[in-house]
């Protein structure tokens, strides 16, 4: 029959099959979709940060040209539609639970941040909706805004339900043992760091298109979501109290999320509600300003760190006291990010016998803060790796050696940390060694001296990070306060001609699942990748799944696909045994063929598929016809990627400009399915990390006005801010999933900020500079140089 | 953000103080003021059409006088809503100090300004310069009017 | 944006007539500032008069000067052999404005008429002793810029062309705002037989300005070292999130040093 077909299987850098449509502008995003009779929604938003609403007069807007409806919080309240819910809560030190104030779809009596939705205007066109919104008169009684989250407990109370503006006060670890370690330490290294606030800036702004079918009383929502099934669950069960079957959620092509599209936002819910109220499809699409104002922001922590060392410079204890800003309302995963996803990472790659952390989550009059690429893990890695570098310098050790003597030894796995996690496997020295070799660490001082001759300050900095991703198992997630399962689903349908349709609960919004997942199936079935189609993003087509976030798609979603394919192979063997008149035990499956062991009798995979759907010669008495299998996979543990990144910078003292001149990243992601896509993920992650470390900063003024709400002032990384990255890998395959894979999507963003800031401080160390906050902007670096020189002059 | 400046006027303090409370004077001093009406001793309604580069927005709002300490000074606060552009307010603490020997008066002011909404979100680079410019325009033309009157 | 009238005449005289027919009309050049402003609803003119059809985009050599039509796009100035040969610094400036898309739409006249305090072109106009030719008069650069976003242009006056004097030597060095890439400080240095002119953009609260002390220092010694002893005052410099007046003062000196080669 066929010639031997080249299988683009696991480990092959296949070009992304989805890119043709994206690169030719043929992607189909929510805003590209239009329905007959569609109207446009525009949200009138508060331009004050904290105020009571005395009155809202919508009369003039109601009768403006093209207006179909104008609604306020009062209309939502009449219909008793619930607001977005918090998906994860944690216990507080005093025994109480996280305070969960209501988050109304449209403001009820009060506005709590600039951008809070006060009313929605629905009109024939967006311009008409905007014009009508200008006619709405809102009378505010302004209250003192709370912007400084570190002192938010002393500010005006934002929610009745949240005393002292503290949503939670959580702890993890053994405080007594940790404090004792600090007391008896030969040296305690202290550091305070701030993790700057970031705006996610997905390329595609959020959008929603809701349609109500009055005949079967059901809704269809197209939306920019990373997890359409969760969106459906939350909207149906918690907000509208309708059966899930009456709501179809479709997340078509989605242009980036980085976490910001995990949650159900009020706009989606209002569109769903208004589509029934008005009886016409309702569309809303954010412009860039609304994206800045209303997408959940990321990070925004301050951490006080104490690292205790014994006389041999071995770590004996770590205490971290964190205050974080969660914004005006509790977003879906805002609580888990700075607690479970942050506190549990504090052991890093190190053997630390005592760890304690306390985290206070504060309410402020700023937009909600939630997951952003890395979500909690970049914050933990930043404080830890900044402290490791500082400690090394304080004790006079090479930072690499200081890390090395504190690494968890490779024979200690599985390793139980003092902060709840058990690392299944890892080996940290090889990636440290390899990264040092890639960047030519041993000759760095020569490069520093050469740069000095040119009047430049050159520095090197590293970061050895660990990441816990692919959250699991569900039982542990539940015990830690999670209100969701953490499994993933797959349905693999073999079509009669042997082509495959894979339905996944994961969601691709840039990750390249259509390619990676097809490679897994092609590899396992020995068929060409072109024969595999991956379908995602539609609750009517795909099995219930958890979507994509937290670097979980390959480890959880890919593993589920692998398990479903195993079931296909098992059933196919039974069919092959029947057709080949052999015992099932004698059937081997190899290179897409079912062979009777020791004979030349064989059936190709396609023949089996056809037999399953045209079962004329088929064991119908013992086997169902058809060839389609489901798998729901609940991993037994997180996966733990790790690695070392080393940054090299040059600083121009005349301007303070930091140039990233070299970068070595050596990561252990376990087995790689598509190394090219993995490398792309690493590049993107590092770019975002460099953005955080050097450029990006969401800045609210003291009145709660976002002053960086456009690209005039919010600084995104551009290609010319980045060096050519050197990327390498080590591999300790994950022990508990079939593919031996770990996550790679967030690693770059986790690893890179501390490496870069460590390099900046190293460069300036000849001047006596020992600290630098993010972002290290030219002005800030220049000022630090000036101050060090004036200190030197005194 | 704080902005300070001062002017020396060859006039007695009482004269400057009177002008500071004369709405005709104020109206001519407020840049691009289209309407100014006294509502009470301490409150005036104002309409200003502000042009910054290509932006052109009409602000409607109030001017209020507080911390009144005749004839030594007051705080003059203007706040207005600019519709879709957002809102802006500026407050100037004005002090008059007379030099008895020369019978001249030093008018000093300290301004703090706040903007809300779109102008804060999109125009942050221009806030400080604009506030400074508007203060200068206001006090500059106020002083010039007084000087011109004095000359004539 | 609010709906508005749009007219595209074929000559400046027609354009003037068109704008007079409107209560408050706006000339539309490249639209790189005006269109975003309109989209944000921060202006609502009664109409737009697009002057891109008025034949204002030629570049010509006038012996002592290069005359560039107001509607000449940044990309055309950057690519012009004439400009590159006579005033390479001007081509370099044009080639560094915004991004490729902006350079293919944005125009010399639009930028100069708008006089954004962070725009690049005003510094070249001022340093190169340019003459701004309008439909009614010719204005010397030193008179033309009157403040932030302000120029000597009257309502309904159109810039038709700008003549840039050919210098013996010139250079433009910009320190871009990391976010917007507008000039946070841009310095145009031009050496003429009768002295050196230094124009600074991006830094002054009142927009572009000439720096007298640096001009004096460089006129007597055209060398970066001549600037070393100068203290650059931060008085009157812009303060924003990205740069304090002190930092801008430092950049003015540093960029000028780099421009003098």
Short mmCIF file of C-alpha atoms in Angstrom, two decimals, chain A residues 39-44 56-59 61-62 67-79 105-107 117-123 136 138 270-271 273-280 282:
data_model
loop_
_atom_site.label_atom_id
_atom_site.label_comp_id
_atom_site.label_asym_id
_atom_site.label_seq_id
_atom_site.Cartn_x
_atom_site.Cartn_y
_atom_site.Cartn_z
CA UNK A 39 -26.51 45.53 18.43
CA UNK A 40 -23.50 47.02 20.21
CA UNK A 41 -22.95 47.46 23.91
CA UNK A 42 -20.86 50.24 25.40
CA UNK A 43 -20.09 50.49 29.10
CA UNK A 44 -20.10 53.82 30.87
CA UNK A 56 -27.74 58.11 37.70
CA UNK A 57 -29.87 59.91 35.13
CA UNK A 58 -30.17 57.90 31.93
CA UNK A 59 -33.21 59.67 30.52
CA UNK A 61 -29.48 58.55 26.75
CA UNK A 62 -32.62 56.40 26.49
CA UNK A 67 -30.38 53.46 21.37
CA UNK A 68 -32.07 50.15 22.09
CA UNK A 69 -31.61 50.08 25.86
CA UNK A 70 -29.78 51.74 28.74
CA UNK A 71 -29.35 49.71 31.89
CA UNK A 72 -27.84 50.24 35.32
CA UNK A 73 -27.14 48.15 38.40
CA UNK A 74 -30.77 48.59 39.43
CA UNK A 75 -31.96 46.68 36.35
CA UNK A 76 -29.52 43.84 37.04
CA UNK A 77 -30.66 43.70 40.67
CA UNK A 78 -34.31 43.31 39.64
CA UNK A 79 -33.42 40.22 37.61
CA UNK A 105 -22.27 43.27 37.18
CA UNK A 106 -23.01 46.99 37.13
CA UNK A 107 -22.23 49.22 40.11
CA UNK A 117 -18.96 49.81 35.00
CA UNK A 118 -21.81 52.11 35.98
CA UNK A 119 -24.22 51.59 33.09
CA UNK A 120 -24.44 49.88 29.74
CA UNK A 121 -25.82 51.45 26.60
CA UNK A 122 -26.99 49.16 23.83
CA UNK A 123 -27.43 50.76 20.43
CA UNK A 136 -25.79 59.84 31.14
CA UNK A 138 -23.87 60.27 37.22
CA UNK A 270 -24.08 41.74 30.87
CA UNK A 271 -24.09 40.87 27.16
CA UNK A 273 -28.33 39.23 30.11
CA UNK A 274 -28.99 42.04 27.64
CA UNK A 275 -29.36 39.64 24.68
CA UNK A 276 -32.50 38.23 26.27
CA UNK A 277 -33.72 41.55 27.58
CA UNK A 278 -33.48 43.14 24.16
CA UNK A 279 -34.10 40.06 22.08
CA UNK A 280 -31.20 40.73 19.74
CA UNK A 282 -25.40 41.93 21.70
#
